PDB file of C-alpha atoms in Angstrom:
ATOM      1  CA  MET A   1      22.493 -10.890  25.061  1.00  0.00           C
ATOM      2  CA  GLU A   2      19.216 -11.599  24.095  1.00  0.00           C
ATOM      3  CA  ARG A   3      17.531 -11.088  27.536  1.00  0.00           C
ATOM      4  CA  VAL A   4      19.375  -9.350  30.523  1.00  0.00           C
ATOM      5  CA  GLU A   5      17.518  -9.141  33.909  1.00  0.00           C
ATOM      6  CA  ILE A   6      18.290  -6.318  36.611  1.00  0.00           C
ATOM      7  CA  ARG A   7      17.496  -6.359  40.097  1.00  0.00           C
ATOM      8  CA  TRP A   8      17.701  -2.413  41.431  1.00  0.00           C
ATOM      9  CA  HIS A   9      18.317  -1.701  45.170  1.00  0.00           C
ATOM     10  CA  GLY A  10      16.853   1.477  47.096  1.00  0.00           C
ATOM     11  CA  ARG A  11      15.143   3.266  49.440  1.00  0.00           C
ATOM     12  CA  GLY A  12      11.866   4.966  49.066  1.00  0.00           C
ATOM     13  CA  GLY A  13      12.050   8.516  47.817  1.00  0.00           C
ATOM     14  CA  GLN A  14      15.389   8.016  45.943  1.00  0.00           C
ATOM     15  CA  GLY A  15      13.539   7.370  42.628  1.00  0.00           C
ATOM     16  CA  THR A  16      14.622   3.719  42.237  1.00  0.00           C
ATOM     17  CA  VAL A  17      11.630   2.999  40.926  1.00  0.00           C
ATOM     18  CA  THR A  18      11.386   5.731  38.340  1.00  0.00           C
ATOM     19  CA  ALA A  19      15.487   4.598  37.564  1.00  0.00           C
ATOM     20  CA  ALA A  20      13.774   1.406  36.542  1.00  0.00           C
ATOM     21  CA  LYS A  21      10.901   2.969  34.073  1.00  0.00           C
ATOM     22  CA  VAL A  22      13.040   5.323  32.636  1.00  0.00           C
ATOM     23  CA  PHE A  23      15.427   2.820  31.795  1.00  0.00           C
ATOM     24  CA  ALA A  24      13.048   0.496  30.704  1.00  0.00           C
ATOM     25  CA  ASP A  25      11.045   3.272  28.319  1.00  0.00           C
ATOM     26  CA  ALA A  26      14.972   3.947  26.960  1.00  0.00           C
ATOM     27  CA  CYS A  27      15.376   0.429  25.738  1.00  0.00           C
ATOM     28  CA  LEU A  28      11.372   0.205  24.384  1.00  0.00           C
ATOM     29  CA  SER A  29      12.733   3.359  22.249  1.00  0.00           C
ATOM     30  CA  GLY A  30      15.665   1.362  21.142  1.00  0.00           C
ATOM     31  CA  GLY A  31      13.492  -1.574  19.882  1.00  0.00           C
ATOM     32  CA  ARG A  32      13.629  -4.151  22.752  1.00  0.00           C
ATOM     33  CA  TYR A  33      10.962  -5.745  24.484  1.00  0.00           C
ATOM     34  CA  VAL A  34      10.773  -4.463  28.344  1.00  0.00           C
ATOM     35  CA  GLN A  35       9.615  -5.128  32.013  1.00  0.00           C
ATOM     36  CA  ALA A  36       9.847  -2.611  34.980  1.00  0.00           C
ATOM     37  CA  PHE A  37       8.052  -3.432  37.827  1.00  0.00           C
ATOM     38  CA  PRO A  38       8.580  -2.625  41.640  1.00  0.00           C
ATOM     39  CA  GLU A  39       8.294  -4.627  44.817  1.00  0.00           C
ATOM     40  CA  TYR A  40       6.924  -2.537  48.080  1.00  0.00           C
ATOM     41  CA  GLY A  41       7.275  -3.763  51.646  1.00  0.00           C
ATOM     42  CA  PRO A  42       6.148  -1.047  54.060  1.00  0.00           C
ATOM     43  CA  GLU A  43       5.654   1.852  51.230  1.00  0.00           C
ATOM     44  CA  ARG A  44       7.622   4.645  53.251  1.00  0.00           C
ATOM     45  CA  ALA A  45      10.532   6.978  52.552  1.00  0.00           C
ATOM     46  CA  GLY A  46      13.402   5.278  53.626  1.00  0.00           C
ATOM     47  CA  ALA A  47      11.932   1.871  53.322  1.00  0.00           C
ATOM     48  CA  PRO A  48      13.859  -0.749  51.146  1.00  0.00           C
ATOM     49  CA  LEU A  49      12.799  -1.325  48.151  1.00  0.00           C
ATOM     50  CA  ARG A  50      13.675  -3.385  45.077  1.00  0.00           C
ATOM     51  CA  ALA A  51      12.769  -2.925  41.828  1.00  0.00           C
ATOM     52  CA  TYR A  52      13.320  -4.870  38.402  1.00  0.00           C
ATOM     53  CA  ASN A  53      13.629  -4.740  34.679  1.00  0.00           C
ATOM     54  CA  ARG A  54      13.817  -7.334  32.394  1.00  0.00           C
ATOM     55  CA  ILE A  55      15.307  -6.158  28.582  1.00  0.00           C
ATOM     56  CA  SER A  56      15.103  -8.640  25.972  1.00  0.00           C
ATOM     57  CA  SER A  57      15.023  -8.987  21.928  1.00  0.00           C
ATOM     58  CA  LYS A  58      11.945 -11.360  22.205  1.00  0.00           C
ATOM     59  CA  GLU A  59       9.064 -11.095  23.490  1.00  0.00           C
ATOM     60  CA  LEU A  60       8.653 -11.222  27.251  1.00  0.00           C
ATOM     61  CA  ARG A  61       6.243 -14.234  28.923  1.00  0.00           C
ATOM     62  CA  MET A  62       7.650 -14.676  32.507  1.00  0.00           C
ATOM     63  CA  HIS A  63       6.140 -12.058  35.243  1.00  0.00           C
ATOM     64  CA  CYS A  64       7.826 -12.603  38.383  1.00  0.00           C
ATOM     65  CA  PRO A  65      10.480 -11.143  40.408  1.00  0.00           C
ATOM     66  CA  VAL A  66      13.994 -11.421  38.896  1.00  0.00           C
ATOM     67  CA  SER A  67      15.566 -13.613  41.683  1.00  0.00           C
ATOM     68  CA  ASN A  68      18.894 -14.565  39.427  1.00  0.00           C
ATOM     69  CA  PRO A  69      19.903 -11.002  38.052  1.00  0.00           C
ATOM     70  CA  ASP A  70      22.761 -10.839  35.587  1.00  0.00           C
ATOM     71  CA  VAL A  71      23.048  -6.704  36.705  1.00  0.00           C
ATOM     72  CA  VAL A  72      22.041  -5.353  39.965  1.00  0.00           C
ATOM     73  CA  VAL A  73      21.913  -1.747  40.632  1.00  0.00           C
ATOM     74  CA  VAL A  74      22.109  -0.465  44.358  1.00  0.00           C
ATOM     75  CA  VAL A  75      21.456   2.749  44.689  1.00  0.00           C
ATOM     76  CA  ASP A  76      21.287   3.265  48.120  1.00  0.00           C
ATOM     77  CA  PRO A  77      24.508   1.843  49.331  1.00  0.00           C
ATOM     78  CA  THR A  78      23.759   1.480  53.405  1.00  0.00           C
ATOM     79  CA  LEU A  79      21.322  -1.610  52.113  1.00  0.00           C
ATOM     80  CA  ILE A  80      24.571  -3.568  51.789  1.00  0.00           C
ATOM     81  CA  GLU A  81      25.174  -3.606  55.296  1.00  0.00           C
ATOM     82  CA  SER A  82      21.374  -5.093  55.963  1.00  0.00           C
ATOM     83  CA  ILE A  83      20.409  -7.313  53.152  1.00  0.00           C
ATOM     84  CA  ASP A  84      22.198  -9.421  51.208  1.00  0.00           C
ATOM     85  CA  VAL A  85      22.544  -7.481  47.289  1.00  0.00           C
ATOM     86  CA  THR A  86      24.302 -10.727  45.819  1.00  0.00           C
ATOM     87  CA  GLU A  87      21.367 -12.673  46.620  1.00  0.00           C
ATOM     88  CA  GLY A  88      20.760 -15.052  43.309  1.00  0.00           C
ATOM     89  CA  ALA A  89      23.165 -13.487  40.999  1.00  0.00           C
ATOM     90  CA  LYS A  90      24.641 -15.062  38.327  1.00  0.00           C
ATOM     91  CA  GLU A  91      28.152 -16.448  38.220  1.00  0.00           C
ATOM     92  CA  ASP A  92      29.170 -13.739  35.557  1.00  0.00           C
ATOM     93  CA  ALA A  93      26.611 -10.425  37.082  1.00  0.00           C
ATOM     94  CA  LYS A  94      27.991  -7.023  37.451  1.00  0.00           C
ATOM     95  CA  PHE A  95      26.989  -5.028  40.052  1.00  0.00           C
ATOM     96  CA  ILE A  96      26.847  -1.366  39.950  1.00  0.00           C
ATOM     97  CA  ILE A  97      27.093   0.665  43.436  1.00  0.00           C
ATOM     98  CA  ASN A  98      26.111   4.441  44.097  1.00  0.00           C
ATOM     99  CA  THR A  99      29.544   4.885  46.258  1.00  0.00           C
ATOM    100  CA  SER A 100      32.467   7.001  46.641  1.00  0.00           C
ATOM    101  CA  LYS A 101      34.754   3.845  47.570  1.00  0.00           C
ATOM    102  CA  GLU A 102      36.892   1.945  44.877  1.00  0.00           C
ATOM    103  CA  PRO A 103      35.631  -0.922  43.006  1.00  0.00           C
ATOM    104  CA  ALA A 104      38.182  -3.220  44.844  1.00  0.00           C
ATOM    105  CA  GLU A 105      36.845  -1.865  47.983  1.00  0.00           C
ATOM    106  CA  LEU A 106      33.230  -2.933  47.612  1.00  0.00           C
ATOM    107  CA  ARG A 107      34.366  -6.352  45.279  1.00  0.00           C
ATOM    108  CA  LYS A 108      36.039  -7.536  48.593  1.00  0.00           C
ATOM    109  CA  LYS A 109      32.697  -6.351  50.890  1.00  0.00           C
ATOM    110  CA  LEU A 110      30.306  -8.243  49.089  1.00  0.00           C
ATOM    111  CA  ASN A 111      32.945 -11.198  48.873  1.00  0.00           C
ATOM    112  CA  LEU A 112      32.141 -11.121  44.928  1.00  0.00           C
ATOM    113  CA  LYS A 113      33.081 -14.487  42.640  1.00  0.00           C
ATOM    114  CA  PRO A 114      35.994 -13.656  40.312  1.00  0.00           C
ATOM    115  CA  THR A 115      33.614 -14.102  37.150  1.00  0.00           C
ATOM    116  CA  GLN A 116      31.432 -11.059  38.930  1.00  0.00           C
ATOM    117  CA  LYS A 117      32.698  -7.480  38.033  1.00  0.00           C
ATOM    118  CA  VAL A 118      32.115  -4.579  40.336  1.00  0.00           C
ATOM    119  CA  TYR A 119      31.497  -0.629  38.619  1.00  0.00           C
ATOM    120  CA  THR A 120      31.149   2.299  41.062  1.00  0.00           C
ATOM    121  CA  VAL A 121      29.814   5.331  40.234  1.00  0.00           C
ATOM    122  CA  ASP A 122      29.112   8.618  42.784  1.00  0.00           C
ATOM    123  CA  ALA A 123      25.500   9.135  42.116  1.00  0.00           C
ATOM    124  CA  THR A 124      24.727  11.140  45.065  1.00  0.00           C
ATOM    125  CA  LYS A 125      27.606  13.151  44.602  1.00  0.00           C
ATOM    126  CA  ILE A 126      27.160  13.744  40.943  1.00  0.00           C
ATOM    127  CA  ALA A 127      23.027  14.451  41.556  1.00  0.00           C
ATOM    128  CA  ILE A 128      24.170  17.559  43.865  1.00  0.00           C
ATOM    129  CA  GLU A 129      26.520  19.048  41.740  1.00  0.00           C
ATOM    130  CA  CYS A 130      23.892  18.607  38.668  1.00  0.00           C
ATOM    131  CA  PHE A 131      20.808  19.735  40.491  1.00  0.00           C
ATOM    132  CA  GLY A 132      21.194  20.332  43.708  1.00  0.00           C
ATOM    133  CA  ARG A 133      19.555  17.548  45.566  1.00  0.00           C
ATOM    134  CA  PRO A 134      20.823  14.087  46.361  1.00  0.00           C
ATOM    135  CA  MET A 135      19.067  11.890  43.888  1.00  0.00           C
ATOM    136  CA  PRO A 136      21.196   9.243  42.456  1.00  0.00           C
ATOM    137  CA  ASN A 137      18.699   7.895  40.080  1.00  0.00           C
ATOM    138  CA  SER A 138      19.883   9.573  37.212  1.00  0.00           C
ATOM    139  CA  PRO A 139      23.392   9.128  37.122  1.00  0.00           C
ATOM    140  CA  MET A 140      22.629   5.192  38.254  1.00  0.00           C
ATOM    141  CA  VAL A 141      20.980   5.235  34.886  1.00  0.00           C
ATOM    142  CA  GLY A 142      23.537   6.801  32.867  1.00  0.00           C
ATOM    143  CA  ALA A 143      26.348   4.571  35.051  1.00  0.00           C
ATOM    144  CA  LEU A 144      23.790   0.772  34.365  1.00  0.00           C
ATOM    145  CA  ASN A 145      23.486   2.018  30.603  1.00  0.00           C
ATOM    146  CA  ARG A 146      27.579   2.500  30.238  1.00  0.00           C
ATOM    147  CA  VAL A 147      28.173  -0.949  31.823  1.00  0.00           C
ATOM    148  CA  THR A 148      25.567  -3.165  29.687  1.00  0.00           C
ATOM    149  CA  GLY A 149      25.325  -0.879  26.580  1.00  0.00           C
ATOM    150  CA  LEU A 150      21.410  -2.102  26.095  1.00  0.00           C
ATOM    151  CA  VAL A 151      20.054   0.820  24.738  1.00  0.00           C
ATOM    152  CA  ASP A 152      22.255   4.698  22.231  1.00  0.00           C
ATOM    153  CA  LEU A 153      22.745   7.571  25.214  1.00  0.00           C
ATOM    154  CA  GLY A 154      20.922   9.780  22.564  1.00  0.00           C
ATOM    155  CA  THR A 155      17.942   7.873  23.044  1.00  0.00           C
ATOM    156  CA  LEU A 156      18.274   7.293  26.676  1.00  0.00           C
ATOM    157  CA  LEU A 157      18.891  11.029  27.110  1.00  0.00           C
ATOM    158  CA  GLU A 158      16.073  11.942  25.017  1.00  0.00           C
ATOM    159  CA  ASP A 159      14.006   9.576  27.064  1.00  0.00           C
ATOM    160  CA  VAL A 160      15.117  10.959  30.056  1.00  0.00           C
ATOM    161  CA  ARG A 161      13.933  14.470  28.180  1.00  0.00           C
ATOM    162  CA  LYS A 162      10.503  13.193  27.519  1.00  0.00           C
ATOM    163  CA  SER A 163       9.909  11.541  31.114  1.00  0.00           C
ATOM    164  CA  PHE A 164      10.767  14.468  33.051  1.00  0.00           C
ATOM    165  CA  GLY A 165       9.275  16.862  30.844  1.00  0.00           C
ATOM    166  CA  LYS A 166       6.185  16.462  31.965  1.00  0.00           C
ATOM    167  CA  LYS A 167       6.837  16.768  35.467  1.00  0.00           C
ATOM    168  CA  PHE A 168      10.000  19.687  35.907  1.00  0.00           C
ATOM    169  CA  SER A 169      11.271  22.814  34.737  1.00  0.00           C
ATOM    170  CA  GLN A 170      13.555  23.045  31.916  1.00  0.00           C
ATOM    171  CA  LYS A 171      16.436  23.519  34.642  1.00  0.00           C
ATOM    172  CA  ILE A 172      15.751  20.147  36.138  1.00  0.00           C
ATOM    173  CA  ILE A 173      15.484  18.533  32.972  1.00  0.00           C
ATOM    174  CA  ASP A 174      18.900  19.807  32.378  1.00  0.00           C
ATOM    175  CA  GLY A 175      20.756  19.090  35.379  1.00  0.00           C
ATOM    176  CA  ASN A 176      18.953  15.652  35.270  1.00  0.00           C
ATOM    177  CA  LEU A 177      20.281  15.330  31.450  1.00  0.00           C
ATOM    178  CA  LEU A 178      23.746  16.133  32.850  1.00  0.00           C
ATOM    179  CA  ALA A 179      23.676  13.542  35.706  1.00  0.00           C
ATOM    180  CA  VAL A 180      22.722  10.760  33.234  1.00  0.00           C
ATOM    181  CA  LYS A 181      25.913  11.852  30.901  1.00  0.00           C
ATOM    182  CA  ARG A 182      28.243  12.023  34.256  1.00  0.00           C
ATOM    183  CA  GLY A 183      27.370   8.806  35.250  1.00  0.00           C
ATOM    184  CA  TYR A 184      27.467   7.390  31.901  1.00  0.00           C
ATOM    185  CA  GLU A 185      31.481   9.019  31.974  1.00  0.00           C
ATOM    186  CA  GLU A 186      32.413   8.893  35.672  1.00  0.00           C
ATOM    187  CA  VAL A 187      31.610   4.615  36.572  1.00  0.00           C
ATOM    188  CA  LYS A 188      34.452   2.826  37.292  1.00  0.00           C
ATOM    189  CA  GLU A 189      34.908  -0.714  36.699  1.00  0.00           C
ATOM    190  CA  GLY A 190      37.257  -3.037  39.327  1.00  0.00           C
TER     191      GLY A 190
END
């Protein structure tokens, strides 16, 4: 695919903006042109927010929010109750949702078109098991990479190691690397 546009839905404090940035950095390392940027409302923990990625094989000249995403990543599934995460999504869009529910249940809830795909991964559970905190961003990055295939998993893990290495202990870094791998392996298509 020449250009992929991704819209992330999460809440402040869940690492959604960091996830978009880490994924973009990995795609950049993989030789693509990238953009990653947030759109904030009132900046407080728990407030809904959006973040965006554009990943392309060609130079990106467009600088605006993603209104017709190819991929929608829902980091906080409670947002499905209050906002339309399907808004503007392309006919063949892929939805990746952090939930313990089955993809078929989410397909019905979101009223997706037959041409749209839904993927689920229990990213919060993976995060708690891997590094003891309900921060679903790392497993969601792994799931996104599995669904899109935009970057080699090794490149992604190396970029996660680099970006977390400046701020966290080895134990936290290792937990996040495991969480990315598990998100990649445990995402379910429906």
